[in-house]
XYZ file of C-alpha atoms in Angstrom:
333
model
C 152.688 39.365 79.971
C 149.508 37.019 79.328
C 147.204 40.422 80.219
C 149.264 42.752 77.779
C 149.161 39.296 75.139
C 145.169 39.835 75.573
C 145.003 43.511 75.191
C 147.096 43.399 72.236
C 145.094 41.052 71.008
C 141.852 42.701 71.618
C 142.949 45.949 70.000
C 144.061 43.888 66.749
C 141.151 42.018 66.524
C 138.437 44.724 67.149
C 141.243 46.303 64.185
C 140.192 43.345 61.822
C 136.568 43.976 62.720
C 136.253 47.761 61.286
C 138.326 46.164 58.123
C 136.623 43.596 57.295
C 133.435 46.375 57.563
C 134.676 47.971 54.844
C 135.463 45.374 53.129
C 132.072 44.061 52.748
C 130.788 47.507 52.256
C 132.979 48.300 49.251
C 131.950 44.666 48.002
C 128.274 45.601 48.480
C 128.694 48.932 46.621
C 131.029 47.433 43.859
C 127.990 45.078 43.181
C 125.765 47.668 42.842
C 127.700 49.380 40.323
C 127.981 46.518 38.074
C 125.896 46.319 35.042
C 125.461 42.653 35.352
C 124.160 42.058 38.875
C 125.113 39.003 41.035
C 124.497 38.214 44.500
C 127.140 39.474 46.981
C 127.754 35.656 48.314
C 129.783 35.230 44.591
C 132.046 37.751 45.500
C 135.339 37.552 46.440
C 136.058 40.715 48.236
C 132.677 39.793 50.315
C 134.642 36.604 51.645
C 137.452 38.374 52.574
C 135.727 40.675 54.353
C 133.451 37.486 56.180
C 137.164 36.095 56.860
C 138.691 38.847 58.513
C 135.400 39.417 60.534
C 135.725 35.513 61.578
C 139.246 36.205 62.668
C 138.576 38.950 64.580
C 135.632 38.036 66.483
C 137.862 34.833 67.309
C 140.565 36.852 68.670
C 137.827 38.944 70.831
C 136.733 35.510 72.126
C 140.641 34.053 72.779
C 141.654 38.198 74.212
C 138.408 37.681 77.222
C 140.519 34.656 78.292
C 143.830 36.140 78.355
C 142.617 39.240 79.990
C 140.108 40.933 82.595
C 136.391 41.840 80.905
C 136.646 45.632 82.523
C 139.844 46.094 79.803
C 138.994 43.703 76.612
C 135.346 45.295 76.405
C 136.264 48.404 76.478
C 138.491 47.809 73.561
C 135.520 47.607 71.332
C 136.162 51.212 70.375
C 139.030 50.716 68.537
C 136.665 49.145 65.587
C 134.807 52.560 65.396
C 137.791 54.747 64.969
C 139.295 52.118 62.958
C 136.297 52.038 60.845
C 136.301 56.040 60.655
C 139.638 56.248 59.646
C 139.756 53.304 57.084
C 136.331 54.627 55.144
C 138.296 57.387 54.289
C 140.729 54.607 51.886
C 138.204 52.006 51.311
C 134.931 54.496 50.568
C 136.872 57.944 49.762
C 135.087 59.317 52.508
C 136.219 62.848 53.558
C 138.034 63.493 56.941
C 136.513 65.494 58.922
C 137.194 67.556 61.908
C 134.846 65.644 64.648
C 136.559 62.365 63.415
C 140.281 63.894 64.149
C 138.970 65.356 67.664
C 137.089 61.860 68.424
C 139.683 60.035 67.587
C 141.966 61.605 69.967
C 140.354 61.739 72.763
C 139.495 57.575 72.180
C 143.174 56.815 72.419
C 143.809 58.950 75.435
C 140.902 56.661 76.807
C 142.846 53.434 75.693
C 145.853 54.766 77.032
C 144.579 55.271 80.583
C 142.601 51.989 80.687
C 145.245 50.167 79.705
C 147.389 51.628 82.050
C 145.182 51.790 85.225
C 143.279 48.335 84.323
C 143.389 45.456 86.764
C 146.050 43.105 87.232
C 144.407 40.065 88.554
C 145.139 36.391 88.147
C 143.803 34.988 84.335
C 144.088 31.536 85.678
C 140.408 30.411 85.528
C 139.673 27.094 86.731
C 136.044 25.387 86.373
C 135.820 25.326 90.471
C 136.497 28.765 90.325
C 133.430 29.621 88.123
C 131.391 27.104 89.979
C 132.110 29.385 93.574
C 131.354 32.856 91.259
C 128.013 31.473 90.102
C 126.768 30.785 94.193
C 128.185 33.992 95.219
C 125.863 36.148 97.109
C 127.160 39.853 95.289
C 126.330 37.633 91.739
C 122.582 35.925 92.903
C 121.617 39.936 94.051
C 123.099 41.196 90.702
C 121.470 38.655 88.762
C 117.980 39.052 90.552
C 118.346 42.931 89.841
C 118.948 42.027 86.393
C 115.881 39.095 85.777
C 113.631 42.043 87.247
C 115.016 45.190 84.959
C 114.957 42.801 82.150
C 111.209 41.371 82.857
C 110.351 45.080 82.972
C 111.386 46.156 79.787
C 110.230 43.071 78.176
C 106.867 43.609 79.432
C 107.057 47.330 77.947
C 108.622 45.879 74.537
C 106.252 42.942 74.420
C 102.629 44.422 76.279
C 102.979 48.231 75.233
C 104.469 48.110 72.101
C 107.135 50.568 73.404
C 110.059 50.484 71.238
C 112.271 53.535 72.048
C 115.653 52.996 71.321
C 116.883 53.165 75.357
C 114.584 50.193 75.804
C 116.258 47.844 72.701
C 119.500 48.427 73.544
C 118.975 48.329 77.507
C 117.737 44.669 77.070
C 120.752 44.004 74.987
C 123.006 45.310 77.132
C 121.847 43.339 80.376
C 122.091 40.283 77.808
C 125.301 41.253 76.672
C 126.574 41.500 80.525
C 125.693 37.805 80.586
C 127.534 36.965 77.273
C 130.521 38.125 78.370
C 130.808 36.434 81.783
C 129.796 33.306 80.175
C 132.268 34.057 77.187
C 135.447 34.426 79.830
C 134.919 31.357 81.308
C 134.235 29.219 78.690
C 137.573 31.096 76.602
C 139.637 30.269 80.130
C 138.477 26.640 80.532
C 139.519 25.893 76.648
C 142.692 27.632 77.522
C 143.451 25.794 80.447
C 142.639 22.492 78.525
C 144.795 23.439 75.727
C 148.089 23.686 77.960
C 146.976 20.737 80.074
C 145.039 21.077 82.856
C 141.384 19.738 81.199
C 138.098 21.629 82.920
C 136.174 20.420 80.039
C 134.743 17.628 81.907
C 132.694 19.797 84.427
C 129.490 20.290 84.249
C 129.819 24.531 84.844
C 131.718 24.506 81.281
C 128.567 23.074 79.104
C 126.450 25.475 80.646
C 128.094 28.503 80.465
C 128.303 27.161 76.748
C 124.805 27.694 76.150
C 123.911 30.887 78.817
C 126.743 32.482 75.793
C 125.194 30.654 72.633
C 121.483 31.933 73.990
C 122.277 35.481 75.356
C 124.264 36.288 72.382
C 121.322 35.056 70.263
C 118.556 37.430 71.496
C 121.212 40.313 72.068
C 121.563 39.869 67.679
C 117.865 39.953 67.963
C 117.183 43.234 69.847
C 120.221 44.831 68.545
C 118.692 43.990 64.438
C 115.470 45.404 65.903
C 117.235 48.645 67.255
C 118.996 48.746 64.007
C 116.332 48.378 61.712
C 114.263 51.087 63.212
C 116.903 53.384 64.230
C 119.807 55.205 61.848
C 123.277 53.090 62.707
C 124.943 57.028 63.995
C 121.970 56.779 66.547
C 122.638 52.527 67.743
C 125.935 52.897 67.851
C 127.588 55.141 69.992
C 124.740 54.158 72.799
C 124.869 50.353 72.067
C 128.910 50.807 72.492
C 128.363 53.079 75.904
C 125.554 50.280 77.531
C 127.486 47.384 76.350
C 130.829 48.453 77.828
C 128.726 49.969 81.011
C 127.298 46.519 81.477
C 130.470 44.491 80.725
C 132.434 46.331 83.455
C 129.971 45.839 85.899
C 129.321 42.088 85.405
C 133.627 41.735 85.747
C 133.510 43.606 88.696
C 130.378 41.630 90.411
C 130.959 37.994 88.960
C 135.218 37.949 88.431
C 135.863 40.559 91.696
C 138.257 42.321 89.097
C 138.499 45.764 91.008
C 138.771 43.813 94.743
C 141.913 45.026 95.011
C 142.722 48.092 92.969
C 143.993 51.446 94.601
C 141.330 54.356 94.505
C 143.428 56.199 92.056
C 143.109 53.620 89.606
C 139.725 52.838 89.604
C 139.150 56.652 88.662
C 141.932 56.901 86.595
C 140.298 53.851 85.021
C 136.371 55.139 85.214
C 138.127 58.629 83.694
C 139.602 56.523 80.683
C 136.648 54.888 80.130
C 134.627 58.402 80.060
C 137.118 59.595 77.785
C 136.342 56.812 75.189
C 132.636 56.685 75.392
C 132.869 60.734 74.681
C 135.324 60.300 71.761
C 132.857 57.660 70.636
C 130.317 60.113 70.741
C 132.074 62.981 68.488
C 133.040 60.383 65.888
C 129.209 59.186 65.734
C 127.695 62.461 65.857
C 126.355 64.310 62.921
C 127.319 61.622 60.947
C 124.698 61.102 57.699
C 123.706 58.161 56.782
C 124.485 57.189 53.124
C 121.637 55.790 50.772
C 122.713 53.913 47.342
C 121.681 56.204 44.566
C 119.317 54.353 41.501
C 119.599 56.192 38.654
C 116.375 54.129 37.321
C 113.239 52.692 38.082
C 113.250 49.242 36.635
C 109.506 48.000 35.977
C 111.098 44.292 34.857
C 111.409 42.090 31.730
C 108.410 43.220 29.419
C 107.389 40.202 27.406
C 108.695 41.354 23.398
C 110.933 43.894 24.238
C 114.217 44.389 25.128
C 115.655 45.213 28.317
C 115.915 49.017 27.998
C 112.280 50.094 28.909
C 113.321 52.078 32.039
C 110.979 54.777 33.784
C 113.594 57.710 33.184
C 113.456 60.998 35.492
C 111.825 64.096 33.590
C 115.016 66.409 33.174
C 113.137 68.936 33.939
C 111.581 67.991 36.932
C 112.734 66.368 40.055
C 109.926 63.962 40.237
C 109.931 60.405 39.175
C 107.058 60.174 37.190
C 104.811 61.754 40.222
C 102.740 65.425 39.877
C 103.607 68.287 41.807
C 101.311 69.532 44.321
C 100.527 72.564 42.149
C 99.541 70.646 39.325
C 97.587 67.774 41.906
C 95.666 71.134 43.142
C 94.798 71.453 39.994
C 93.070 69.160 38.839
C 91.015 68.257 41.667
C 89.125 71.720 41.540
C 88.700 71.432 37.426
């Protein structure tokens, strides 16, 4: 019941995530539209949208406690299709045909994780985290790791080499930390809460900061992936790593597959496929939108009135630029 509590609650919350999207999107382009213009911080709709994106990211944090990584991550796609199928109310986006098909095949995936996930024990003690951490399967893995992770940085850093594979390979091997040290902090809180305290050890305060400091420079590469790359692009192959990642670091550090039938596991691996591919459709061929300005505004002119604007030529397409014919032109008279 605790495990179903979690994915329930990971599906909701990854729900209020893709709202609360919108929200602030709608708030953004609202402000935009307004003839007096005020930053988006005043805005009401803006703070809704901040609140429900609070909520939810608390109930992803509360869900990793409840439940095993290899399910709650995987859940993450439920804010994409969310957020596909609520633009079409809160941005009058159009339906369209890849969204319907993605869709579908994302809830089949949910369906068979759910189903074929691991049932293991959620009762995480702070001894318990202490014996993961020693582990010899979790020292190789996190050797591996250092080493991958030193390589691309040295690429990133040394070569200038910014491809998008690189960005969001560093931020999933950071993200594979996060959400090891994100379980067991959310299941030593939990434990505290109904009595038995584990926030006196030691392990608890520093899985506190290995999450506050992976999670930082994962919101660092993942800006610098975004800013260079179209959000249809970052995506999909962020959500595909990240997920990749998070399974494996719950079935190295938490031993969450140790005693699963072969069936599952590829009934599991199969739902998981099934997702990332219905991920894919929904990201794919998707265009990015660009606010359009009507005007160029130049600025307050010093003794005249605010409605010296740089208007488009109706005739032309240009904004106050010459064609190439007429640029020919004048460079052989």
């Amino acid at each position: 019941q605790t495990q179903l509590f979690g994915v329930l609650l990971a599906a909701a919350s990854n729900f209020l995530i893709s709202v609360s999207l919108n929200i602030q999107k709608c708030a953004h382009l609202r402000l935009v539209c307004q003839a007096e213009q005020k930053p988006y911080y005043r805005s009401k709709l803006w703070w809704c949208g901040i609140t429900l994106l609070g909520l939810g990211e608390v109930g992803n944090f509360t869900a990793y406690g409840l439940a095993p990584i290899t399910l709650v991550a995987p859940l993450g796609c439920v804010s994409i299709i969310g957020s596909a199928f609520i633009s079409v109310f809160f941005l009058k986006k159009t339906m369209r045909t890849a969204d319907i098909l993605g869709g579908t095949l994302t809830i089949t995936g949910i369906y068979l994780l759910v189903t074929f996930a691991p049932n293991v024990p959620q009762e995480l003690t702070a001894r318990q985290v202490q014996i993961y951490l020693v582990s010899w399967p979790f020292l190789v893995y996190s050797i591996l790791e250092i080493l991958i992770f030193c390589i691309l940085l040295y690429f990133y850093k040394r070569k200038a080499v910014k491809h998008i594979v690189v960005l969001l390979m560093m931020v999933a091997l950071l993200a594979s930390l996060t959400v090891i040290a994100v379980k067991a902090v959310s299941s030593m809180i939990a434990l505290s809460v109904k009595g038995k305290m584990q926030l006196t050890y030691s392990v608890f305060y520093i899985m506190s900061v290995l999450m506050a400091t992976s999670c930082a420079f994962q919101i660092k590469f993942l800006n610098q992936a975004m800013h260079l790359y179209e959000a249809t692009a970052v995506v999909p192959l962020n959500f595909v790593l990240f997920t990749t990642s998070a399974i494996i670091s719950g079935v190295i550090f938490y031993r969450e597959f140790q005693s699963a039938a072969l069936l599952s596991v590829f009934m599991f691996l199969f739902g998981c496929l099934l997702s990332f591919l219905g991920v894919i459709i929904i990201a794919r061929n998707k265009k990015e939108e660009h606010l359009q300005i009507p005007f160029i505004d130049c600025g307050h002119i010093p003794g005249q009135k605010l409605t010296g604007k740089i208007q488009p030529d109706s005739h032309c397409s240009c904004y106050g630029t010459l064609n190439k014919e007429d640029d020919l032109v004048k460079r052989q008279s």
